[in-house]
Coordinates of C-alpha atoms and ligand atoms in Angstrom, one line a residue:
X576 CA 159.4 164.6 112.8
X577 CA 158.4 163.6 116.4
X578 CA 160.6 160.9 117.9
X579 CA 158.9 157.8 119.1
X580 CA 160.0 156.0 122.2
X581 CA 161.5 152.7 120.9
X582 CA 159.3 149.7 121.5
X583 CA 160.7 147.7 124.5
X584 CA 161.8 144.1 123.9
X585 CA 159.5 142.0 126.0
X586 CA 160.2 138.4 126.8
X587 CA 158.1 136.2 124.6
X588 CA 156.9 139.0 122.4
X589 CA 156.3 137.8 118.8
X590 CA 159.5 138.1 116.7
X591 CA 158.7 140.8 114.1
X592 CA 160.2 138.5 111.5
X593 CA 157.5 135.8 112.1
X594 CA 154.9 138.5 111.5
X595 CA 156.8 139.5 108.4
X596 CA 156.8 135.9 107.2
X597 CA 153.1 135.7 107.7
X598 CA 152.6 139.0 105.9
X599 CA 154.8 137.9 103.0
X600 CA 152.8 134.6 102.6
X601 CA 149.4 136.5 103.0
X602 CA 150.4 139.0 100.3
X603 CA 151.2 136.1 98.0
X604 CA 148.3 133.9 99.1
X605 CA 148.0 130.6 97.2
X606 CA 151.3 131.3 95.3
X607 CA 154.3 129.1 96.2
X608 CA 157.0 131.3 97.7
X609 CA 160.4 129.6 97.8
X610 CA 162.1 129.1 101.2
X611 CA 165.2 130.9 99.8
X612 CA 163.2 134.0 98.9
X613 CA 161.5 134.1 102.3
X614 CA 164.8 133.6 104.1
X615 CA 166.3 136.5 102.0
X616 CA 163.4 138.9 102.5
X617 CA 163.1 138.5 106.2
X618 CA 166.8 138.0 106.9
X619 CA 166.9 134.5 108.5
X620 CA 168.2 131.1 107.5
X621 CA 166.1 128.6 105.6
X622 CA 166.0 126.3 108.6
X623 CA 164.6 129.1 110.7
X624 CA 161.9 129.6 108.1
X625 CA 161.1 125.9 108.4
X626 CA 160.9 126.2 112.2
X627 CA 158.6 129.2 112.1
X628 CA 156.4 127.5 109.5
X629 CA 156.0 124.6 111.9
X630 CA 155.2 127.0 114.7
X631 CA 152.5 128.7 112.6
X632 CA 151.0 125.3 111.7
X633 CA 150.8 124.5 115.4
X634 CA 148.7 127.7 115.7
X635 CA 146.3 126.5 113.1
X636 CA 147.7 128.6 110.2
X637 CA 147.3 126.6 107.0
X638 CA 150.7 126.8 105.5
X639 CA 151.3 124.2 102.8
X640 CA 154.5 123.1 101.1
X641 CA 157.9 121.8 102.1
X642 CA 161.4 123.2 102.7
X643 CA 162.6 122.2 99.2
X644 CA 159.5 123.3 97.2
X645 CA 158.5 126.5 99.0
X646 CA 155.4 127.5 101.0
X647 CA 152.0 128.9 100.4
X648 CA 149.0 129.9 102.5
X649 CA 145.9 127.8 101.8
X650 CA 143.8 130.4 103.5
X651 CA 144.7 133.9 104.9
X652 CA 144.8 133.3 108.6
X653 CA 142.9 135.3 111.2
X654 CA 146.0 136.1 113.3
X655 CA 146.2 139.5 115.0
X656 CA 149.7 140.4 113.9
X657 CA 150.9 143.9 114.6
X658 CA 151.6 144.4 110.8
X659 CA 148.0 143.6 109.9
X660 CA 146.6 145.7 112.7
X661 CA 148.8 148.7 112.0
X662 CA 147.8 148.7 108.3
X663 CA 144.1 148.8 109.3
X664 CA 144.5 151.4 112.1
X665 CA 146.6 154.1 110.4
X666 CA 146.3 157.4 112.2
X667 CA 144.6 155.8 115.2
X668 CA 145.7 156.1 118.8
X669 CA 145.9 152.3 118.9
X670 CA 147.7 151.5 115.7
X671 CA 151.2 152.7 116.8
X672 CA 152.5 150.4 119.5
X673 CA 151.2 146.9 119.2
X674 CA 152.8 144.2 121.3
X675 CA 151.8 140.8 120.1
X676 CA 152.3 137.4 121.8
X677 CA 151.5 134.0 120.5
X678 CA 151.4 132.9 124.1
X679 CA 151.6 134.9 127.3
X680 CA 150.4 134.5 130.9
X681 CA 148.2 137.6 130.8
X682 CA 148.1 140.7 128.6
X683 CA 147.0 142.7 131.6
X684 CA 150.2 141.7 133.5
X685 CA 152.3 142.8 130.5
X686 CA 150.4 146.1 130.1
X687 CA 150.9 146.9 133.8
X688 CA 154.6 146.4 133.4
X689 CA 154.7 148.5 130.3
X690 CA 152.7 151.2 132.2
X691 CA 155.2 151.3 135.0
X692 CA 158.1 151.4 132.5
X693 CA 156.6 154.6 130.9
X694 CA 155.1 153.1 127.8
X695 CA 153.0 155.8 126.0
X696 CA 149.2 156.0 125.9
X697 CA 147.6 153.9 123.1
X698 CA 149.8 150.9 123.5
X699 CA 148.0 147.6 122.8
X700 CA 149.0 144.2 124.1
X701 CA 147.5 141.3 122.3
X702 CA 147.8 137.5 122.7
X703 CA 146.6 134.6 120.6
X704 CA 146.5 132.6 123.8
X705 CA 146.8 133.3 127.6
X706 CA 147.9 130.8 130.1
X707 CA 146.8 132.8 133.2
X708 CA 144.2 135.2 131.8
X709 CA 142.8 137.3 134.7
X710 CA 139.1 137.8 135.3
X711 CA 137.3 139.9 137.9
X712 CA 137.4 139.0 141.5
X713 CA 140.3 136.7 141.1
X714 CA 138.7 134.4 138.6
X715 CA 140.6 133.0 135.6
X716 CA 139.7 134.0 132.0
X717 CA 139.6 131.0 129.7
X718 CA 141.8 132.0 126.8
X719 CA 141.8 129.3 124.1
X720 CA 144.4 129.7 121.4
X721 CA 143.5 131.9 118.3
X722 CA 139.7 131.8 119.0
X723 CA 139.1 134.8 121.2
X724 CA 140.2 138.4 121.4
X725 CA 142.6 139.0 124.4
X726 CA 143.6 142.6 124.3
X727 CA 144.7 145.2 126.8
X728 CA 144.9 148.9 126.1
X729 CA 147.1 151.3 128.0
X730 CA 145.7 154.8 128.7
X731 CA 147.0 157.8 130.5
X732 CA 143.9 160.0 131.0
X733 CA 143.8 163.2 133.0
X734 CA 141.0 161.8 135.2
X735 CA 140.5 161.3 138.9
X736 CA 140.6 157.6 140.1
X737 CA 136.9 157.8 140.9
X738 CA 136.2 158.1 137.2
X739 CA 138.0 154.9 136.3
X740 CA 135.0 152.6 136.6
X741 CA 133.3 154.6 133.8
X742 CA 136.1 153.6 131.5
X743 CA 135.2 149.9 132.1
X744 CA 131.6 150.7 131.3
X745 CA 132.7 152.7 128.3
X746 CA 134.7 149.8 127.0
X747 CA 131.6 147.6 127.3
X748 CA 129.7 150.1 125.1
X749 CA 132.5 150.1 122.5
X750 CA 132.6 146.3 122.4
X751 CA 128.8 146.2 122.2
X752 CA 128.8 148.6 119.2
X753 CA 131.6 146.7 117.4
X754 CA 129.8 143.3 117.9
X755 CA 126.5 144.7 116.7
X756 CA 128.1 146.2 113.6
X757 CA 129.9 143.0 112.7
X758 CA 127.4 140.3 113.7
X759 CA 124.1 142.0 114.0
X760 CA 123.8 140.5 117.6
X761 CA 122.4 142.8 120.2
X762 CA 124.2 141.9 123.5
X763 CA 123.1 142.8 127.0
X764 CA 125.5 144.7 129.3
X765 CA 125.6 143.3 132.7
X766 CA 126.8 145.9 135.2
X767 CA 129.6 146.6 135.4
X768 CA 131.7 144.7 132.9
X769 CA 130.0 141.7 131.3
X770 CA 128.7 141.3 127.7
X771 CA 125.9 138.8 127.7
X772 CA 123.8 137.0 125.2
X773 CA 120.7 135.0 126.2
X774 CA 122.1 134.8 129.8
X775 CA 125.5 133.5 128.7
X776 CA 128.7 135.5 128.9
X777 CA 130.4 136.5 125.7
X778 CA 132.9 139.0 127.0
X779 CA 134.3 140.7 130.0
X780 CA 136.5 143.7 130.9
X781 CA 139.1 144.0 133.6
X782 CA 140.4 147.5 134.3
X783 CA 143.4 148.0 136.6
X784 CA 145.0 151.3 137.4
X785 CA 148.0 152.9 139.0
X786 CA 146.9 156.2 140.6
X787 CA 147.7 158.9 143.1
X788 CA 144.9 160.1 145.3
X789 CA 143.7 162.8 142.9
X790 CA 145.1 161.7 139.5
X791 CA 145.3 158.5 137.5
X792 CA 148.9 157.7 136.4
X793 CA 147.8 155.0 134.0
X794 CA 144.9 152.7 133.4
X795 CA 144.9 149.4 131.6
X796 CA 141.7 148.1 130.1
X797 CA 141.7 144.4 129.5
X798 CA 139.1 143.1 127.1
X799 CA 138.3 139.4 126.6
X800 CA 135.8 138.4 123.9
X801 CA 134.7 134.9 123.0
X802 CA 134.7 135.0 119.2
X803 CA 135.2 131.6 117.5
X804 CA 135.1 129.1 120.3
X805 CA 132.9 126.1 119.3
X806 CA 132.8 124.7 122.8
X807 CA 133.9 125.5 126.3
X808 CA 135.2 123.3 129.2
X809 CA 132.3 121.6 131.1
X810 CA 132.5 124.1 134.0
X811 CA 131.9 127.0 131.6
X812 CA 129.6 125.5 129.0
X813 CA 126.4 126.4 130.8
X814 CA 127.4 130.1 131.4
X815 CA 129.6 131.1 128.5
X816 CA 129.1 131.3 124.8
X817 CA 130.8 132.8 121.7
X818 CA 129.8 135.0 118.8
X819 CA 130.4 132.1 116.4
X820 CA 127.9 129.9 118.3
X821 CA 125.3 132.7 118.7
X822 CA 125.6 134.1 115.1
X823 CA 125.9 130.6 113.5
X824 CA 129.1 131.5 111.6
X825 CA 132.8 132.1 112.2
X826 CA 133.8 135.7 112.7
X827 CA 137.0 137.5 111.7
X828 CA 138.8 138.4 114.9
X829 CA 140.9 140.9 113.0
X830 CA 137.8 142.8 111.7
X831 CA 136.2 142.7 115.1
X832 CA 139.3 144.0 116.9
X833 CA 139.7 146.8 114.4
X834 CA 136.1 147.9 114.9
X835 CA 136.5 147.6 118.6
X836 CA 139.6 149.8 118.7
X837 CA 138.0 152.4 116.4
X838 CA 134.8 152.5 118.6
X839 CA 136.9 152.7 121.7
X840 CA 138.9 155.6 120.4
X841 CA 135.8 157.6 119.5
X842 CA 134.1 156.8 122.9
X843 CA 137.3 157.7 124.8
X844 CA 137.8 161.0 123.1
X845 CA 134.1 161.9 123.7
X846 CA 134.5 160.9 127.4
X847 CA 137.6 163.0 127.8
X848 CA 135.9 166.0 126.1
X849 CA 132.4 165.8 127.7
X850 CA 132.7 163.7 130.8
X851 CA 130.9 160.5 131.7
X852 CA 127.2 161.5 131.4
X853 CA 126.8 160.0 128.0
X854 CA 128.5 156.7 129.2
X855 CA 125.9 156.5 131.9
X856 CA 122.9 157.2 129.7
X857 CA 124.0 154.9 126.9
X858 CA 124.8 152.1 129.4
X859 CA 121.3 152.5 130.9
X860 CA 119.8 152.4 127.5
X861 CA 121.5 149.1 126.6
X862 CA 121.6 147.2 129.9
X863 CA 118.7 145.2 131.2
X864 CA 120.5 145.3 134.6
X865 CA 120.6 149.0 135.1
X866 CA 117.0 149.7 135.9
X867 CA 114.0 147.7 137.2
X868 CA 115.6 144.3 137.5
X869 CA 115.4 142.1 140.6
X870 CA 118.9 141.3 141.6
X871 CA 121.0 139.6 144.3
X872 CA 124.1 141.6 145.2
X873 CA 127.0 139.8 146.8
X874 CA 130.1 141.4 148.2
X875 CA 132.3 139.1 150.1
X876 CA 130.1 137.4 152.8
X877 CA 127.4 140.0 152.5
X878 CA 124.5 139.7 150.2
X879 CA 121.1 141.2 149.8
X880 CA 118.2 141.4 147.2
X881 CA 116.4 144.3 145.7
X882 CA 115.5 146.1 142.5
X883 CA 117.9 148.2 140.4
X884 CA 117.0 151.9 140.1
X885 CA 119.7 153.3 137.8
X886 CA 123.4 154.3 137.9
X887 CA 125.1 157.1 139.9
X888 CA 127.1 159.7 138.0
X889 CA 130.3 157.7 138.9
X890 CA 128.8 154.5 137.4
X891 CA 127.8 152.8 140.7
X892 CA 124.7 150.6 140.6
X893 CA 121.7 151.9 142.7
X894 CA 119.6 149.2 144.2
X895 CA 116.4 149.6 146.1
X896 CA 117.0 147.1 148.9
X897 CA 114.1 144.9 149.9
X898 CA 112.5 146.5 152.9
X899 CA 115.3 149.1 153.1
X900 CA 116.9 152.1 151.5
X901 CA 118.5 152.7 148.1
X902 CA 122.0 151.2 148.3
X903 CA 124.9 152.4 146.1
X904 CA 126.8 149.3 144.9
X905 CA 130.4 150.2 144.1
X906 CA 131.7 146.6 143.6
X907 CA 130.4 143.2 144.0
X908 CA 128.7 140.4 142.1
X909 CA 125.2 141.3 140.8
X910 CA 123.0 138.6 139.4
X911 CA 119.4 138.4 138.3
X912 CA 117.3 137.2 141.2
X913 CA 114.8 134.9 139.4
X914 CA 114.0 132.6 142.3
X915 CA 112.7 135.0 144.8
X916 CA 109.5 136.4 143.1
X917 CA 106.3 135.1 144.5
X918 CA 103.0 136.5 143.1
X919 CA 100.4 136.6 145.8
X920 CA 96.6 136.5 145.4
X921 CA 96.4 140.2 144.7
X922 CA 99.1 140.0 142.0
X923 CA 101.6 141.9 144.1
X924 CA 105.3 141.0 144.0
X925 CA 106.7 139.7 147.3
X926 CA 110.1 138.3 148.0
X927 CA 111.1 135.1 149.6
X928 CA 114.0 135.3 152.0
X929 CA 116.1 132.6 150.4
X930 CA 119.6 132.6 148.9
X931 CA 119.6 131.6 145.3
X932 CA 122.2 129.9 143.1
X933 CA 124.5 132.4 141.6
X934 CA 126.3 132.2 138.3
X935 CA 130.0 132.7 138.7
X936 CA 131.8 135.2 136.5
X937 CA 133.6 133.4 133.7
Ligands
BTN2239 C1 135.8 139.4 133.6 O1 136.0 138.7 134.6 O2 134.7 139.5 133.2 C2 137.0 140.2 133.0 C3 137.7 139.4 132.0 C4 138.8 140.1 131.3 C5 139.7 139.2 130.5 C6 140.7 140.0 129.7 S1 141.4 139.0 128.4 C7 142.6 140.2 128.1 C8 143.0 140.8 129.4 N1 144.1 140.0 130.0 C9 143.7 139.4 131.1 O3 144.5 138.7 131.8 N2 142.4 139.7 131.4 C10 141.8 140.6 130.4

C-alpha cells in the first residue's frame, strides 16, 4: 500500500475529535447520546465533551441536552468537517487531505505554508470563518461564520507560470457549473475571477503561486462563495449577494462544496490533458464580459475605456481601446462602462471622455 505523508499539525486546525463528536451526533440524529458514551467513543473527558458542545452551539450547531442527560442534534448541521467531506469524495483528488478550521485568518495563507512545506497536490484547506480573508488587489474577503464557502486547493501542475491565470478562470467555470446544478441559477463570469448575479458579486477566486521561471512549483486556488448570507455589511450590501438571497432558499454548503470539488477535478484533468483552449471557449460562452461589452479598465493610476473583443490563448482580456489599438489586459480592474454611451442623431455609439464610478471588488 502506498504510504501517505502524515497530515501536519497546524495551529488552530479543528481537533479531529470535535469532528468525531459531530459525526457521532449526526449519525444518531434526534437520539439522545449520553455524555459518558461520547466521552468513551472519542477518547476525552465528559467535561471536554461539554466544552466542545458549547463551542459547537456558538457556531450555530443545534445541539440539545445537558451534561447529565446526554446530547442530541436537533438538525444535522451544515458544517464542512473533513469526515463528512471525505465520505462524499472517496477516490477523488480532493478527498484525501482536508484541513478544517473553525476560525482562521486566511485559508490561502495556510495553503501557501503547506505548499512550501511539501504538502501533496489535492490538499484542501477549509474554514467556517476567516478573520483576514484575502481578496484580489489587496481587498479583504468578508467571511461570515458558517454561511459561505471559504476553500483553498493546493495544486502542483506541470505547467508554465504563464498558464496559471487559466486555472483561475477554470475554477470560475467549475464554480459556475456547481452552482447551476445545485440552485438552477445561471451566473455571469466577470473576467478574470468574479461570479456575478444581476450585477452583484456572489463569489471570487484568488490564485497565488510559487514558481520558477519556466515551471510552477505549486499553485493555490482560493475560492470564496457567498452561500447562505442573509445580509451584508452596509459597504457591501449594494455590490454583494448570496445564493440564498438570489434563489430564495437556504443552500447546503456541504453539497455545493462536494459538487464544486468534483467539477474542479474533472476540469483540471481535462486542462492538463488538452490544454487551455476549452477553458477559453467555455469562459467566452458564459461571460458577458468577454466579448462586445463596453468596459472601463483600471490598472493602478491608468485607466481607459473600450469594447471587449475576446480572450487571448493565455486568458488575457482583449479590449479595443476607444480611438486606439486592441490592448491585451493581463491584470487590472475591469468594470462595465454604462455611463459613457451617447447615442447621436444617426444612432451611432459615441463615448464621452468622463471617468465613471467603479464598483470595488468585494
Ligand atoms: C476576489 O477578490 O474576488 C477573490 C476572493 C477570494 C476569497 C477566497 S475565500 C477562501 C480563500 N482564502 C482567502 O483568504 N481568500 C480566498
